[in-house]
Amino acid sequence: MLVRVSKKHTAVDAAAVAATPSEAIDKLTQATLPELIQTSKGSMWPGKEHVLGCLVRVCETNPHLPDDVFAAVCDILIKQMSYGTVLYQRSVVGHYNTLVSALNPKNIYGDVADTLLGIVQQDTLSRSSAMDVDTDEPMQQPQKLLLVASATKALSLSLPRTRQLLDGEVEQLVSVLQNNARNSVWNVRVASLEALSKLFEHSNMHGNLKVHSSEVLEAIKVCAAEGKYLAVRAAALDALDAFITSIQATPTNDAKKWRLEAFVVLDLLINDPAPSIADRAKELRRQ
């Protein structure tokens, strides 16, 4: 254990040093990577999330990180998502999001999707039961929901850049996102709507409109009618905007029907009591 603690402190120090842009520090960064990767492998132990954070920070400061090193780091993080406590898993997913946001990999979705979907599908609680203080682990519930929200973001960050999703991948992802957008607590609903927006944008780029369905629009409609949380309604408007844009970009036989259904949802948002939402909805209606 003393060795591990020592490595943790060494890793944290290395991360602080690696943030300084200089040739000497770049060399030091390269020297620390093998040790950080080796230390990050294997089972979870107390404080390991700090080592993983350091590993990610070292990687994100290196714009020329070799592909095999990036793949090895991603493999470590994906495996670590299944270990330890909910709080530890949330830290790992957060580190993954930081790494992917910084380096923007082309095609990692197939490697990480099953793990992330396994986390996101754990959110089977309704909004009312999620706040039930009589659950077996009431103090764990907020952390679980934060983990689900972070994993949902990770799914959207991992969408492939050079290919469209396979039919089975689309069906599985849409099923999870629309279910959580309808039935979960507000932060998971927002994350699910944001992921749907990214999915619509991805479909637009790759000409795959299989994600556009009345079922998804109904989930957006439920969120647009949310009376309590402004953030949910704002995310619903963003998702609807991305949906309409995607329809206009790639028309299909069903596009006219979906557009009419989308405008029904848009009418709800036009009458929203918050001007920030109503004004944007009116502008979208005029386009």
Short mmCIF file of N, CA and C in Angstrom, two decimals, residues 111-219:
data_model
loop_
_atom_site.label_atom_id
_atom_site.label_comp_id
_atom_site.label_asym_id
_atom_site.label_seq_id
_atom_site.Cartn_x
_atom_site.Cartn_y
_atom_site.Cartn_z
N ASP A 111 -16.11 0.04 -28.85
CA ASP A 111 -15.34 -0.47 -27.72
C ASP A 111 -15.99 -0.17 -26.37
N VAL A 112 -16.70 0.94 -26.28
CA VAL A 112 -17.18 1.42 -24.99
C VAL A 112 -18.69 1.33 -24.83
N ALA A 113 -19.42 1.13 -25.92
CA ALA A 113 -20.88 1.23 -25.87
C ALA A 113 -21.51 0.26 -24.88
N ASP A 114 -21.10 -0.99 -24.90
CA ASP A 114 -21.73 -1.98 -24.02
C ASP A 114 -21.54 -1.62 -22.55
N THR A 115 -20.35 -1.17 -22.19
CA THR A 115 -20.09 -0.80 -20.80
C THR A 115 -20.93 0.40 -20.38
N LEU A 116 -20.96 1.43 -21.22
CA LEU A 116 -21.72 2.64 -20.88
C LEU A 116 -23.22 2.37 -20.86
N LEU A 117 -23.72 1.62 -21.83
CA LEU A 117 -25.14 1.30 -21.84
C LEU A 117 -25.53 0.48 -20.62
N GLY A 118 -24.62 -0.38 -20.16
CA GLY A 118 -24.88 -1.13 -18.94
C GLY A 118 -25.06 -0.22 -17.74
N ILE A 119 -24.29 0.85 -17.69
CA ILE A 119 -24.43 1.83 -16.60
C ILE A 119 -25.72 2.62 -16.76
N VAL A 120 -25.98 3.11 -17.96
CA VAL A 120 -27.15 3.96 -18.19
C VAL A 120 -28.44 3.19 -17.98
N GLN A 121 -28.47 1.93 -18.33
CA GLN A 121 -29.67 1.12 -18.16
C GLN A 121 -29.96 0.78 -16.71
N GLN A 122 -29.03 1.06 -15.81
CA GLN A 122 -29.28 0.87 -14.39
C GLN A 122 -30.31 1.86 -13.88
N ASP A 123 -30.52 2.93 -14.62
CA ASP A 123 -31.45 3.97 -14.17
C ASP A 123 -32.88 3.56 -14.51
N THR A 124 -33.42 2.66 -13.71
CA THR A 124 -34.79 2.18 -13.93
C THR A 124 -35.77 2.83 -12.98
N LEU A 125 -35.30 3.81 -12.22
CA LEU A 125 -36.16 4.46 -11.24
C LEU A 125 -36.99 5.56 -11.87
N SER A 126 -38.20 5.70 -11.42
CA SER A 126 -39.01 6.84 -11.84
C SER A 126 -38.57 8.06 -11.05
N ARG A 127 -39.05 9.22 -11.47
CA ARG A 127 -38.67 10.45 -10.78
C ARG A 127 -39.14 10.43 -9.33
N SER A 128 -40.26 9.79 -9.06
CA SER A 128 -40.77 9.78 -7.69
C SER A 128 -39.99 8.80 -6.82
N SER A 129 -39.74 7.61 -7.35
CA SER A 129 -39.04 6.62 -6.53
C SER A 129 -37.60 7.00 -6.29
N ALA A 130 -37.00 7.80 -7.21
CA ALA A 130 -35.61 8.21 -7.04
C ALA A 130 -35.44 9.10 -5.82
N MET A 131 -36.51 9.73 -5.37
CA MET A 131 -36.42 10.60 -4.22
C MET A 131 -36.95 9.93 -2.94
N ASP A 132 -37.22 8.63 -3.03
CA ASP A 132 -37.77 7.91 -1.89
C ASP A 132 -36.68 7.66 -0.86
N VAL A 133 -36.82 8.20 0.31
CA VAL A 133 -35.79 8.07 1.33
C VAL A 133 -35.82 6.71 1.99
N ASP A 134 -36.80 5.86 1.67
CA ASP A 134 -36.87 4.54 2.27
C ASP A 134 -36.14 3.48 1.47
N THR A 135 -35.45 3.86 0.40
CA THR A 135 -34.70 2.89 -0.38
C THR A 135 -33.56 2.34 0.46
N ASP A 136 -33.01 1.20 -0.01
CA ASP A 136 -31.97 0.53 0.78
C ASP A 136 -30.72 1.39 0.94
N GLU A 137 -30.39 2.17 -0.08
CA GLU A 137 -29.18 3.00 -0.03
C GLU A 137 -29.52 4.43 -0.39
N PRO A 138 -30.23 5.15 0.47
CA PRO A 138 -30.67 6.50 0.10
C PRO A 138 -29.54 7.45 -0.18
N MET A 139 -28.41 7.30 0.51
CA MET A 139 -27.29 8.22 0.30
C MET A 139 -26.56 7.91 -1.01
N GLN A 140 -26.74 6.68 -1.53
CA GLN A 140 -26.08 6.32 -2.78
C GLN A 140 -26.86 6.78 -4.00
N GLN A 141 -28.15 7.04 -3.80
CA GLN A 141 -29.00 7.33 -4.95
C GLN A 141 -28.54 8.54 -5.76
N PRO A 142 -28.23 9.68 -5.13
CA PRO A 142 -27.75 10.82 -5.94
C PRO A 142 -26.49 10.50 -6.72
N GLN A 143 -25.56 9.76 -6.13
CA GLN A 143 -24.33 9.40 -6.84
C GLN A 143 -24.63 8.49 -8.02
N LYS A 144 -25.58 7.57 -7.87
CA LYS A 144 -25.94 6.68 -8.98
C LYS A 144 -26.50 7.49 -10.14
N LEU A 145 -27.34 8.45 -9.83
CA LEU A 145 -27.96 9.25 -10.88
C LEU A 145 -26.93 10.15 -11.57
N LEU A 146 -25.99 10.68 -10.80
CA LEU A 146 -24.91 11.47 -11.39
C LEU A 146 -24.04 10.60 -12.29
N LEU A 147 -23.82 9.35 -11.87
CA LEU A 147 -23.07 8.40 -12.70
C LEU A 147 -23.80 8.15 -14.02
N VAL A 148 -25.11 7.93 -13.96
CA VAL A 148 -25.90 7.69 -15.16
C VAL A 148 -25.83 8.89 -16.10
N ALA A 149 -25.94 10.10 -15.54
CA ALA A 149 -25.88 11.31 -16.36
C ALA A 149 -24.51 11.43 -17.03
N SER A 150 -23.44 11.14 -16.29
CA SER A 150 -22.10 11.23 -16.85
C SER A 150 -21.87 10.17 -17.93
N ALA A 151 -22.39 8.96 -17.70
CA ALA A 151 -22.25 7.89 -18.70
C ALA A 151 -23.05 8.21 -19.95
N THR A 152 -24.19 8.88 -19.79
CA THR A 152 -24.98 9.29 -20.95
C THR A 152 -24.21 10.29 -21.79
N LYS A 153 -23.55 11.23 -21.13
CA LYS A 153 -22.70 12.18 -21.85
C LYS A 153 -21.58 11.45 -22.58
N ALA A 154 -21.01 10.44 -21.92
CA ALA A 154 -19.93 9.68 -22.53
C ALA A 154 -20.38 8.98 -23.81
N LEU A 155 -21.61 8.50 -23.83
CA LEU A 155 -22.13 7.87 -25.05
C LEU A 155 -22.16 8.87 -26.22
N SER A 156 -22.63 10.08 -25.94
CA SER A 156 -22.70 11.07 -27.02
C SER A 156 -21.30 11.50 -27.47
N LEU A 157 -20.37 11.58 -26.54
CA LEU A 157 -18.99 11.94 -26.91
C LEU A 157 -18.32 10.85 -27.73
N SER A 158 -18.80 9.63 -27.59
CA SER A 158 -18.15 8.48 -28.24
C SER A 158 -18.74 8.13 -29.60
N LEU A 159 -19.76 8.86 -30.05
CA LEU A 159 -20.35 8.55 -31.35
C LEU A 159 -19.27 8.56 -32.44
N PRO A 160 -19.28 7.57 -33.32
CA PRO A 160 -18.21 7.48 -34.34
C PRO A 160 -18.24 8.65 -35.31
N ARG A 161 -17.06 9.09 -35.70
CA ARG A 161 -16.93 10.24 -36.59
C ARG A 161 -16.87 9.85 -38.06
N THR A 162 -16.48 8.61 -38.36
CA THR A 162 -16.26 8.23 -39.76
C THR A 162 -17.22 7.15 -40.25
N ARG A 163 -18.21 6.81 -39.49
CA ARG A 163 -19.20 5.83 -39.94
C ARG A 163 -20.54 6.11 -39.29
N GLN A 164 -21.61 5.61 -39.88
CA GLN A 164 -22.91 5.71 -39.24
C GLN A 164 -23.08 4.53 -38.29
N LEU A 165 -23.94 4.69 -37.32
CA LEU A 165 -24.22 3.60 -36.40
C LEU A 165 -24.96 2.48 -37.12
N LEU A 166 -24.70 1.25 -36.71
CA LEU A 166 -25.44 0.12 -37.25
C LEU A 166 -26.88 0.15 -36.74
N ASP A 167 -27.77 -0.52 -37.45
CA ASP A 167 -29.18 -0.50 -37.08
C ASP A 167 -29.38 -0.94 -35.63
N GLY A 168 -28.69 -2.00 -35.23
CA GLY A 168 -28.83 -2.50 -33.86
C GLY A 168 -28.31 -1.50 -32.84
N GLU A 169 -27.23 -0.81 -33.17
CA GLU A 169 -26.67 0.20 -32.27
C GLU A 169 -27.64 1.36 -32.10
N VAL A 170 -28.24 1.79 -33.21
CA VAL A 170 -29.21 2.88 -33.15
C VAL A 170 -30.41 2.49 -32.29
N GLU A 171 -30.94 1.31 -32.55
CA GLU A 171 -32.13 0.86 -31.82
C GLU A 171 -31.87 0.79 -30.32
N GLN A 172 -30.74 0.26 -29.93
CA GLN A 172 -30.41 0.12 -28.51
C GLN A 172 -30.21 1.48 -27.85
N LEU A 173 -29.48 2.37 -28.53
CA LEU A 173 -29.19 3.68 -27.97
C LEU A 173 -30.45 4.52 -27.85
N VAL A 174 -31.25 4.55 -28.88
CA VAL A 174 -32.48 5.33 -28.85
C VAL A 174 -33.43 4.83 -27.77
N SER A 175 -33.54 3.51 -27.63
CA SER A 175 -34.43 2.95 -26.63
C SER A 175 -34.06 3.43 -25.23
N VAL A 176 -32.77 3.41 -24.92
CA VAL A 176 -32.31 3.83 -23.59
C VAL A 176 -32.52 5.32 -23.39
N LEU A 177 -32.13 6.12 -24.38
CA LEU A 177 -32.20 7.58 -24.22
C LEU A 177 -33.63 8.08 -24.10
N GLN A 178 -34.52 7.58 -24.94
CA GLN A 178 -35.89 8.07 -24.88
C GLN A 178 -36.58 7.61 -23.60
N ASN A 179 -36.24 6.42 -23.12
CA ASN A 179 -36.82 5.95 -21.86
C ASN A 179 -36.37 6.81 -20.69
N ASN A 180 -35.08 7.11 -20.63
CA ASN A 180 -34.58 7.94 -19.53
C ASN A 180 -35.05 9.39 -19.65
N ALA A 181 -35.21 9.87 -20.88
CA ALA A 181 -35.73 11.23 -21.06
C ALA A 181 -37.16 11.34 -20.54
N ARG A 182 -37.92 10.29 -20.67
CA ARG A 182 -39.30 10.29 -20.19
C ARG A 182 -39.40 10.12 -18.68
N ASN A 183 -38.62 9.21 -18.13
CA ASN A 183 -38.94 8.65 -16.83
C ASN A 183 -37.97 8.93 -15.70
N SER A 184 -36.81 9.50 -15.99
CA SER A 184 -35.81 9.65 -14.94
C SER A 184 -35.93 11.00 -14.23
N VAL A 185 -34.95 11.28 -13.37
CA VAL A 185 -34.89 12.56 -12.67
C VAL A 185 -34.31 13.61 -13.61
N TRP A 186 -34.39 14.86 -13.20
CA TRP A 186 -34.16 15.96 -14.15
C TRP A 186 -32.78 15.95 -14.78
N ASN A 187 -31.72 15.66 -14.01
CA ASN A 187 -30.38 15.75 -14.59
C ASN A 187 -30.12 14.63 -15.60
N VAL A 188 -30.69 13.46 -15.36
CA VAL A 188 -30.57 12.37 -16.32
C VAL A 188 -31.42 12.66 -17.55
N ARG A 189 -32.57 13.27 -17.36
CA ARG A 189 -33.41 13.65 -18.50
C ARG A 189 -32.67 14.66 -19.39
N VAL A 190 -32.04 15.65 -18.78
CA VAL A 190 -31.28 16.65 -19.55
C VAL A 190 -30.15 15.97 -20.32
N ALA A 191 -29.40 15.10 -19.65
CA ALA A 191 -28.30 14.41 -20.32
C ALA A 191 -28.80 13.55 -21.47
N SER A 192 -29.95 12.90 -21.28
CA SER A 192 -30.51 12.05 -22.34
C SER A 192 -30.95 12.89 -23.54
N LEU A 193 -31.57 14.03 -23.29
CA LEU A 193 -31.98 14.92 -24.38
C LEU A 193 -30.77 15.47 -25.13
N GLU A 194 -29.73 15.82 -24.39
CA GLU A 194 -28.51 16.32 -25.03
C GLU A 194 -27.88 15.24 -25.90
N ALA A 195 -27.92 14.00 -25.42
CA ALA A 195 -27.39 12.89 -26.22
C ALA A 195 -28.23 12.66 -27.46
N LEU A 196 -29.55 12.81 -27.35
CA LEU A 196 -30.41 12.69 -28.53
C LEU A 196 -30.08 13.78 -29.55
N SER A 197 -29.80 14.99 -29.07
CA SER A 197 -29.41 16.08 -29.98
C SER A 197 -28.16 15.70 -30.75
N LYS A 198 -27.16 15.16 -30.06
CA LYS A 198 -25.93 14.74 -30.72
C LYS A 198 -26.19 13.60 -31.70
N LEU A 199 -27.12 12.72 -31.33
CA LEU A 199 -27.44 11.61 -32.21
C LEU A 199 -28.12 12.10 -33.49
N PHE A 200 -28.99 13.09 -33.38
CA PHE A 200 -29.61 13.68 -34.57
C PHE A 200 -28.55 14.32 -35.46
N GLU A 201 -27.61 15.05 -34.86
CA GLU A 201 -26.54 15.67 -35.63
C GLU A 201 -25.69 14.60 -36.33
N HIS A 202 -25.43 13.52 -35.62
CA HIS A 202 -24.66 12.42 -36.20
C HIS A 202 -25.41 11.80 -37.37
N SER A 203 -26.71 11.62 -37.22
CA SER A 203 -27.53 11.06 -38.29
C SER A 203 -27.53 11.97 -39.51
N ASN A 204 -27.55 13.26 -39.25
CA ASN A 204 -27.54 14.23 -40.34
C ASN A 204 -26.24 14.13 -41.15
N MET A 205 -25.13 13.96 -40.47
CA MET A 205 -23.84 13.88 -41.15
C MET A 205 -23.70 12.62 -41.99
N HIS A 206 -24.30 11.53 -41.50
CA HIS A 206 -24.07 10.24 -42.16
C HIS A 206 -25.28 9.72 -42.91
N GLY A 207 -26.33 10.54 -43.03
CA GLY A 207 -27.48 10.16 -43.83
C GLY A 207 -28.29 9.02 -43.26
N ASN A 208 -28.22 8.81 -41.96
CA ASN A 208 -28.96 7.73 -41.32
C ASN A 208 -30.06 8.33 -40.47
N LEU A 209 -31.31 8.22 -40.93
CA LEU A 209 -32.43 8.84 -40.24
C LEU A 209 -33.26 7.84 -39.46
N LYS A 210 -32.70 6.66 -39.19
CA LYS A 210 -33.46 5.65 -38.48
C LYS A 210 -33.77 6.07 -37.04
N VAL A 211 -33.02 7.02 -36.50
CA VAL A 211 -33.27 7.45 -35.13
C VAL A 211 -34.50 8.34 -35.03
N HIS A 212 -34.98 8.85 -36.16
CA HIS A 212 -36.10 9.78 -36.13
C HIS A 212 -37.40 9.01 -36.13
N SER A 213 -38.07 8.98 -35.03
CA SER A 213 -39.29 8.21 -34.91
C SER A 213 -40.29 8.96 -34.05
N SER A 214 -41.55 8.57 -34.20
CA SER A 214 -42.59 9.18 -33.39
C SER A 214 -42.36 8.91 -31.91
N GLU A 215 -41.75 7.78 -31.60
CA GLU A 215 -41.48 7.43 -30.21
C GLU A 215 -40.53 8.43 -29.56
N VAL A 216 -39.49 8.81 -30.31
CA VAL A 216 -38.53 9.78 -29.79
C VAL A 216 -39.19 11.14 -29.65
N LEU A 217 -39.98 11.53 -30.63
CA LEU A 217 -40.68 12.81 -30.55
C LEU A 217 -41.63 12.85 -29.36
N GLU A 218 -42.24 11.72 -29.05
CA GLU A 218 -43.13 11.69 -27.89
C GLU A 218 -42.34 11.91 -26.60
N ALA A 219 -41.12 11.36 -26.52
CA ALA A 219 -40.27 11.59 -25.35
C ALA A 219 -39.91 13.07 -25.23
#
